[in-house]
Amino acid sequence: MNSIERIFEYVAQKDITIIKNAPMCEYTSFKIGGPAELMIIPENKKQAKEAFVFCTSEGVAPFILGNGSNLLVSDNGIKGVVLHTGKMNNVVLLDETTVECDCGVGLARLCNFALDNSLSGLEFAFGIPGSVGGAAFMNAGAYGGEMKDVILSCEHVTPKGEAQVLKSNELKFGYRHSAYSENGFLITSIRIGLTKGDKSQIKSRMQDIIERRRSKQPLEYPSAGSVFKRPEGHFAGALVEQCGFKGKCIGGAMLSEKHAGFIVNKGGATCDDVLNLIDTIRETVLKEYGVELEREIKLIK
Ligand code: FAD
């Protein structure tokens, strides 16, 4: 038996959901990507920890998949194991203003939970289609807010199976960056600190933000959000637009006509289509403006 077969047997015998050859195009917002050799879908922290630690003891570091909304996955798929957090869904109110949630909880659900409890602070995140674990990992942000403004601490499991907590000042948050960008740990739960607010005001701010998203972003097409990070002193979308790329297609990948920061899958796009379009744009922007655009979306192969 090889390590993948041993992982399959161990996880299945623990009654944790495990799928062979899971099509990543069904688990990513871009709708691109070949099969993951094994996909493990734990339902709680205990299952996640057991599966994660067993994989690493077999020398296989699982790729942690949240909601797949910041990913470009290779058409050849992912060799090895994907640990998908989508069924880890617990959210609780710890006290008047503190929420604790599992990593797999969707930001939309967390925002609605905050709204139901008249808690303010998460309005900026309404409409970001990630899980809370993915948003913590990425320090996701929008409309003047970032996850670092509300995260009090994250609990994680190390590959050796140690359950630890990092407080906000230890999380090394930066622009689309956190301590987890480097360490390969599995974030299992997140503590969020909010403030008591007025329900109708929170709701109207959330509605305003979602309307702004709908009017500016090509939400009618599959995508992975902003392709490039914001380069210092510039806006990536503006540079790309000034180079005349809006509407530019390579295969099924198109630079959105609505928002020059987004590449969309207009149907049947492959990973290579997207990468070729990204390379073409980067080369042109470098030549025309001397600015090196850095990818925000993560390439997984
Ligand atoms: P995934 O895409 O699944 O993973 C992203 C990274 O996080 C991967 O490296 C993964 O391994 C890691 N990860 C995920 N969960 C865990 C975990 N539990 N433990 C350890 N590592 C983990 N982003 C913004 O910041 N602002 C926006 O306004 C925004 N708008 C978007 C709009 C659209 C239409 C789309 C499609 C995307 C947008 N995004 C935006 C990008 C994306 O939604 C965010 O980056 C989000 O935080 C990713 O979360 P996810 O759960 O989908 O993570």
PDB file of N, CA, C and O and ligand atoms in Angstrom, residues 29 63-71 85 103 128-131 133-135 137-138 140-142 176 185-187 213 217 219 223-225 262 296 298, ligand 1:
ATOM      1  N   SER A  29     -14.589  28.781  -7.380  1.00  0.00           N
ATOM      2  CA  SER A  29     -15.475  29.799  -7.967  1.00  0.00           C
ATOM      3  C   SER A  29     -15.116  30.078  -9.428  1.00  0.00           C
ATOM      4  O   SER A  29     -15.944  30.584 -10.177  1.00  0.00           O
ATOM      5  N   PHE A  63      -3.456  20.001   0.875  1.00  0.00           N
ATOM      6  CA  PHE A  63      -3.802  21.375   0.517  1.00  0.00           C
ATOM      7  C   PHE A  63      -5.126  21.692   1.215  1.00  0.00           C
ATOM      8  O   PHE A  63      -6.096  20.933   1.100  1.00  0.00           O
ATOM      9  N   ILE A  64      -5.162  22.806   1.940  1.00  0.00           N
ATOM     10  CA  ILE A  64      -6.387  23.180   2.664  1.00  0.00           C
ATOM     11  C   ILE A  64      -7.271  24.002   1.733  1.00  0.00           C
ATOM     12  O   ILE A  64      -6.864  25.063   1.259  1.00  0.00           O
ATOM     13  N   LEU A  65      -8.456  23.506   1.496  1.00  0.00           N
ATOM     14  CA  LEU A  65      -9.413  24.188   0.622  1.00  0.00           C
ATOM     15  C   LEU A  65     -10.521  24.778   1.478  1.00  0.00           C
ATOM     16  O   LEU A  65     -11.193  24.059   2.221  1.00  0.00           O
ATOM     17  N   GLY A  66     -10.712  26.098   1.362  1.00  0.00           N
ATOM     18  CA  GLY A  66     -11.849  26.726   2.011  1.00  0.00           C
ATOM     19  C   GLY A  66     -13.014  26.702   1.040  1.00  0.00           C
ATOM     20  O   GLY A  66     -13.509  25.644   0.651  1.00  0.00           O
ATOM     21  N   ASN A  67     -13.419  27.902   0.594  1.00  0.00           N
ATOM     22  CA  ASN A  67     -14.514  27.933  -0.382  1.00  0.00           C
ATOM     23  C   ASN A  67     -14.005  28.020  -1.810  1.00  0.00           C
ATOM     24  O   ASN A  67     -14.795  28.213  -2.738  1.00  0.00           O
ATOM     25  N   GLY A  68     -12.706  27.927  -2.010  1.00  0.00           N
ATOM     26  CA  GLY A  68     -12.148  27.885  -3.372  1.00  0.00           C
ATOM     27  C   GLY A  68     -12.375  29.159  -4.171  1.00  0.00           C
ATOM     28  O   GLY A  68     -12.434  29.113  -5.398  1.00  0.00           O
ATOM     29  N   SER A  69     -12.456  30.313  -3.495  1.00  0.00           N
ATOM     30  CA  SER A  69     -12.800  31.539  -4.229  1.00  0.00           C
ATOM     31  C   SER A  69     -11.586  32.421  -4.527  1.00  0.00           C
ATOM     32  O   SER A  69     -11.743  33.542  -5.006  1.00  0.00           O
ATOM     33  N   ASN A  70     -10.402  31.891  -4.219  1.00  0.00           N
ATOM     34  CA  ASN A  70      -9.203  32.680  -4.543  1.00  0.00           C
ATOM     35  C   ASN A  70      -8.191  31.816  -5.291  1.00  0.00           C
ATOM     36  O   ASN A  70      -7.009  32.097  -5.277  1.00  0.00           O
ATOM     37  N   LEU A  71      -8.687  30.783  -5.957  1.00  0.00           N
ATOM     38  CA  LEU A  71      -7.794  29.752  -6.493  1.00  0.00           C
ATOM     39  C   LEU A  71      -7.917  29.570  -7.999  1.00  0.00           C
ATOM     40  O   LEU A  71      -9.011  29.655  -8.562  1.00  0.00           O
ATOM     41  N   THR A  85     -12.733  22.315   4.009  1.00  0.00           N
ATOM     42  CA  THR A  85     -13.320  22.670   5.318  1.00  0.00           C
ATOM     43  C   THR A  85     -14.816  23.008   5.240  1.00  0.00           C
ATOM     44  O   THR A  85     -15.412  23.412   6.241  1.00  0.00           O
ATOM     45  N   CYS A 103     -13.628  27.190  10.880  1.00  0.00           N
ATOM     46  CA  CYS A 103     -12.969  27.778   9.706  1.00  0.00           C
ATOM     47  C   CYS A 103     -13.814  27.709   8.434  1.00  0.00           C
ATOM     48  O   CYS A 103     -13.673  28.532   7.537  1.00  0.00           O
ATOM     49  N   ILE A 128     -17.881  39.044   0.139  1.00  0.00           N
ATOM     50  CA  ILE A 128     -16.636  38.318  -0.181  1.00  0.00           C
ATOM     51  C   ILE A 128     -16.988  36.829  -0.092  1.00  0.00           C
ATOM     52  O   ILE A 128     -17.426  36.361   0.961  1.00  0.00           O
ATOM     53  N   PRO A 129     -16.801  36.077  -1.191  1.00  0.00           N
ATOM     54  CA  PRO A 129     -17.368  34.715  -1.205  1.00  0.00           C
ATOM     55  C   PRO A 129     -16.489  33.634  -0.570  1.00  0.00           C
ATOM     56  O   PRO A 129     -16.503  32.500  -1.010  1.00  0.00           O
ATOM     57  N   GLY A 130     -15.720  33.997   0.457  1.00  0.00           N
ATOM     58  CA  GLY A 130     -14.812  33.013   1.053  1.00  0.00           C
ATOM     59  C   GLY A 130     -15.346  32.417   2.340  1.00  0.00           C
ATOM     60  O   GLY A 130     -16.382  32.831   2.870  1.00  0.00           O
ATOM     61  N   SER A 131     -14.610  31.432   2.856  1.00  0.00           N
ATOM     62  CA  SER A 131     -14.853  30.912   4.204  1.00  0.00           C
ATOM     63  C   SER A 131     -14.090  31.819   5.173  1.00  0.00           C
ATOM     64  O   SER A 131     -13.172  32.553   4.761  1.00  0.00           O
ATOM     65  N   GLY A 133     -11.998  30.825   7.425  1.00  0.00           N
ATOM     66  CA  GLY A 133     -10.607  30.344   7.459  1.00  0.00           C
ATOM     67  C   GLY A 133      -9.798  30.918   6.299  1.00  0.00           C
ATOM     68  O   GLY A 133      -8.678  31.402   6.488  1.00  0.00           O
ATOM     69  N   GLY A 134     -10.376  30.875   5.107  1.00  0.00           N
ATOM     70  CA  GLY A 134      -9.688  31.425   3.929  1.00  0.00           C
ATOM     71  C   GLY A 134      -9.501  32.925   4.050  1.00  0.00           C
ATOM     72  O   GLY A 134      -8.466  33.481   3.662  1.00  0.00           O
ATOM     73  N   ALA A 135     -10.494  33.589   4.638  1.00  0.00           N
ATOM     74  CA  ALA A 135     -10.413  35.056   4.784  1.00  0.00           C
ATOM     75  C   ALA A 135      -9.361  35.432   5.818  1.00  0.00           C
ATOM     76  O   ALA A 135      -8.664  36.436   5.671  1.00  0.00           O
ATOM     77  N   PHE A 137      -6.680  33.516   6.523  1.00  0.00           N
ATOM     78  CA  PHE A 137      -5.413  33.181   5.852  1.00  0.00           C
ATOM     79  C   PHE A 137      -4.975  34.327   4.941  1.00  0.00           C
ATOM     80  O   PHE A 137      -3.814  34.709   4.907  1.00  0.00           O
ATOM     81  N   MET A 138      -5.940  34.853   4.179  1.00  0.00           N
ATOM     82  CA  MET A 138      -5.640  35.881   3.167  1.00  0.00           C
ATOM     83  C   MET A 138      -5.648  37.295   3.741  1.00  0.00           C
ATOM     84  O   MET A 138      -5.313  38.232   3.055  1.00  0.00           O
ATOM     85  N   ALA A 140      -8.415  38.895   4.082  1.00  0.00           N
ATOM     86  CA  ALA A 140      -9.296  39.451   3.049  1.00  0.00           C
ATOM     87  C   ALA A 140      -9.808  40.815   3.483  1.00  0.00           C
ATOM     88  O   ALA A 140      -9.994  41.068   4.680  1.00  0.00           O
ATOM     89  N   GLY A 141     -10.029  41.670   2.508  1.00  0.00           N
ATOM     90  CA  GLY A 141     -10.504  43.003   2.851  1.00  0.00           C
ATOM     91  C   GLY A 141     -11.245  43.661   1.709  1.00  0.00           C
ATOM     92  O   GLY A 141     -11.128  43.236   0.552  1.00  0.00           O
ATOM     93  N   ALA A 142     -12.010  44.665   2.055  1.00  0.00           N
ATOM     94  CA  ALA A 142     -12.770  45.415   1.048  1.00  0.00           C
ATOM     95  C   ALA A 142     -13.386  46.644   1.703  1.00  0.00           C
ATOM     96  O   ALA A 142     -13.612  46.638   2.917  1.00  0.00           O
ATOM     97  N   ARG A 176      -3.140  41.111   2.209  1.00  0.00           N
ATOM     98  CA  ARG A 176      -3.412  39.743   1.720  1.00  0.00           C
ATOM     99  C   ARG A 176      -2.370  38.762   2.242  1.00  0.00           C
ATOM    100  O   ARG A 176      -1.858  37.909   1.502  1.00  0.00           O
ATOM    101  N   PHE A 185      -0.062  25.562   8.582  1.00  0.00           N
ATOM    102  CA  PHE A 185      -0.940  25.052   9.628  1.00  0.00           C
ATOM    103  C   PHE A 185      -2.395  25.066   9.144  1.00  0.00           C
ATOM    104  O   PHE A 185      -2.750  25.831   8.248  1.00  0.00           O
ATOM    105  N   LEU A 186      -3.198  24.249   9.787  1.00  0.00           N
ATOM    106  CA  LEU A 186      -4.632  24.221   9.484  1.00  0.00           C
ATOM    107  C   LEU A 186      -5.358  25.102  10.502  1.00  0.00           C
ATOM    108  O   LEU A 186      -5.392  24.779  11.697  1.00  0.00           O
ATOM    109  N   ILE A 187      -5.940  26.211  10.027  1.00  0.00           N
ATOM    110  CA  ILE A 187      -6.748  27.053  10.927  1.00  0.00           C
ATOM    111  C   ILE A 187      -8.043  26.281  11.167  1.00  0.00           C
ATOM    112  O   ILE A 187      -8.715  25.868  10.214  1.00  0.00           O
ATOM    113  N   ARG A 213     -20.901  46.114  -5.104  1.00  0.00           N
ATOM    114  CA  ARG A 213     -20.253  44.947  -5.724  1.00  0.00           C
ATOM    115  C   ARG A 213     -20.974  44.548  -7.017  1.00  0.00           C
ATOM    116  O   ARG A 213     -20.347  44.312  -8.034  1.00  0.00           O
ATOM    117  N   GLN A 217     -18.707  44.615 -10.196  1.00  0.00           N
ATOM    118  CA  GLN A 217     -17.993  43.344 -10.427  1.00  0.00           C
ATOM    119  C   GLN A 217     -18.785  42.417 -11.349  1.00  0.00           C
ATOM    120  O   GLN A 217     -20.012  42.402 -11.307  1.00  0.00           O
ATOM    121  N   LEU A 219     -20.218  39.617 -11.515  1.00  0.00           N
ATOM    122  CA  LEU A 219     -20.629  38.477 -10.691  1.00  0.00           C
ATOM    123  C   LEU A 219     -21.426  37.445 -11.497  1.00  0.00           C
ATOM    124  O   LEU A 219     -21.695  36.352 -11.023  1.00  0.00           O
ATOM    125  N   SER A 223     -15.273  33.512 -11.517  1.00  0.00           N
ATOM    126  CA  SER A 223     -13.964  34.173 -11.426  1.00  0.00           C
ATOM    127  C   SER A 223     -13.350  33.819 -10.078  1.00  0.00           C
ATOM    128  O   SER A 223     -13.956  33.078  -9.290  1.00  0.00           O
ATOM    129  N   ALA A 224     -12.166  34.366  -9.827  1.00  0.00           N
ATOM    130  CA  ALA A 224     -11.571  34.202  -8.488  1.00  0.00           C
ATOM    131  C   ALA A 224     -11.302  35.570  -7.881  1.00  0.00           C
ATOM    132  O   ALA A 224     -10.376  35.750  -7.098  1.00  0.00           O
ATOM    133  N   GLY A 225     -12.108  36.552  -8.259  1.00  0.00           N
ATOM    134  CA  GLY A 225     -11.950  37.897  -7.707  1.00  0.00           C
ATOM    135  C   GLY A 225     -10.807  38.637  -8.374  1.00  0.00           C
ATOM    136  O   GLY A 225     -10.433  38.340  -9.515  1.00  0.00           O
ATOM    137  N   PHE A 262     -10.612  41.863 -12.910  1.00  0.00           N
ATOM    138  CA  PHE A 262     -11.100  40.480 -12.896  1.00  0.00           C
ATOM    139  C   PHE A 262     -10.852  39.776 -14.228  1.00  0.00           C
ATOM    140  O   PHE A 262     -11.138  40.340 -15.289  1.00  0.00           O
ATOM    141  N   GLU A 296      -2.684  37.904  -7.138  1.00  0.00           N
ATOM    142  CA  GLU A 296      -3.345  37.695  -5.839  1.00  0.00           C
ATOM    143  C   GLU A 296      -3.938  36.291  -5.791  1.00  0.00           C
ATOM    144  O   GLU A 296      -3.913  35.630  -4.765  1.00  0.00           O
ATOM    145  N   LYS A 298      -4.286  32.354  -6.137  1.00  0.00           N
ATOM    146  CA  LYS A 298      -3.259  31.335  -5.890  1.00  0.00           C
ATOM    147  C   LYS A 298      -3.347  30.238  -6.931  1.00  0.00           C
ATOM    148  O   LYS A 298      -4.423  29.684  -7.163  1.00  0.00           O
TER     149      LYS A 298
HETATM  150  P1  FAD B   1      -9.644  29.427  -0.709  1.00  0.00           P
HETATM  151  O1  FAD B   1      -9.723  30.093  -2.031  1.00  0.00           O
HETATM  152  O2  FAD B   1     -10.240  28.088  -0.580  1.00  0.00           O
HETATM  153  O3  FAD B   1      -8.116  29.370  -0.235  1.00  0.00           O
HETATM  154  C1  FAD B   1      -7.316  30.538  -0.242  1.00  0.00           C
HETATM  155  C2  FAD B   1      -6.056  30.237   0.573  1.00  0.00           C
HETATM  156  O4  FAD B   1      -6.413  30.080   1.951  1.00  0.00           O
HETATM  157  C3  FAD B   1      -5.382  28.920   0.160  1.00  0.00           C
HETATM  158  O5  FAD B   1      -3.989  29.066   0.239  1.00  0.00           O
HETATM  159  C4  FAD B   1      -5.873  27.927   1.226  1.00  0.00           C
HETATM  160  O6  FAD B   1      -4.969  26.837   1.440  1.00  0.00           O
HETATM  161  C5  FAD B   1      -5.951  28.826   2.449  1.00  0.00           C
HETATM  162  N1  FAD B   1      -6.925  28.356   3.451  1.00  0.00           N
HETATM  163  C6  FAD B   1      -8.281  28.313   3.313  1.00  0.00           C
HETATM  164  N2  FAD B   1      -8.839  27.848   4.458  1.00  0.00           N
HETATM  165  C7  FAD B   1      -7.824  27.581   5.309  1.00  0.00           C
HETATM  166  C8  FAD B   1      -7.753  27.053   6.644  1.00  0.00           C
HETATM  167  N3  FAD B   1      -8.863  26.723   7.337  1.00  0.00           N
HETATM  168  N4  FAD B   1      -6.527  26.886   7.218  1.00  0.00           N
HETATM  169  C9  FAD B   1      -5.395  27.222   6.533  1.00  0.00           C
HETATM  170  N5  FAD B   1      -5.392  27.713   5.276  1.00  0.00           N
HETATM  171  C10 FAD B   1      -6.596  27.894   4.674  1.00  0.00           C
HETATM  172  N6  FAD B   1     -10.964  38.917  -1.592  1.00  0.00           N
HETATM  173  C11 FAD B   1     -10.784  40.043  -0.858  1.00  0.00           C
HETATM  174  O7  FAD B   1      -9.865  40.100  -0.032  1.00  0.00           O
HETATM  175  N7  FAD B   1     -11.634  41.115  -0.998  1.00  0.00           N
HETATM  176  C12 FAD B   1     -12.674  41.116  -1.872  1.00  0.00           C
HETATM  177  O8  FAD B   1     -13.409  42.091  -1.955  1.00  0.00           O
HETATM  178  C13 FAD B   1     -12.880  39.937  -2.664  1.00  0.00           C
HETATM  179  N8  FAD B   1     -13.897  39.886  -3.566  1.00  0.00           N
HETATM  180  C14 FAD B   1     -14.067  38.752  -4.309  1.00  0.00           C
HETATM  181  C15 FAD B   1     -15.120  38.718  -5.236  1.00  0.00           C
HETATM  182  C16 FAD B   1     -15.323  37.592  -6.009  1.00  0.00           C
HETATM  183  C17 FAD B   1     -16.453  37.564  -7.007  1.00  0.00           C
HETATM  184  C18 FAD B   1     -14.474  36.456  -5.849  1.00  0.00           C
HETATM  185  C19 FAD B   1     -14.705  35.212  -6.656  1.00  0.00           C
HETATM  186  C20 FAD B   1     -13.425  36.480  -4.944  1.00  0.00           C
HETATM  187  C21 FAD B   1     -13.208  37.634  -4.154  1.00  0.00           C
HETATM  188  N9  FAD B   1     -12.163  37.697  -3.236  1.00  0.00           N
HETATM  189  C22 FAD B   1     -11.986  38.837  -2.479  1.00  0.00           C
HETATM  190  C23 FAD B   1     -11.209  36.574  -3.091  1.00  0.00           C
HETATM  191  C24 FAD B   1     -11.610  35.509  -2.035  1.00  0.00           C
HETATM  192  O9  FAD B   1     -13.004  35.457  -1.854  1.00  0.00           O
HETATM  193  C25 FAD B   1     -10.911  35.753  -0.704  1.00  0.00           C
HETATM  194  O10 FAD B   1      -9.499  35.706  -0.833  1.00  0.00           O
HETATM  195  C26 FAD B   1     -11.336  34.729   0.367  1.00  0.00           C
HETATM  196  O11 FAD B   1     -10.849  35.137   1.615  1.00  0.00           O
HETATM  197  C27 FAD B   1     -10.821  33.318   0.068  1.00  0.00           C
HETATM  198  O12 FAD B   1     -11.456  32.433   0.983  1.00  0.00           O
HETATM  199  P2  FAD B   1     -11.729  30.913   0.565  1.00  0.00           P
HETATM  200  O13 FAD B   1     -12.356  30.232   1.731  1.00  0.00           O
HETATM  201  O14 FAD B   1     -12.459  30.848  -0.709  1.00  0.00           O
HETATM  202  O15 FAD B   1     -10.237  30.404   0.402  1.00  0.00           O
END
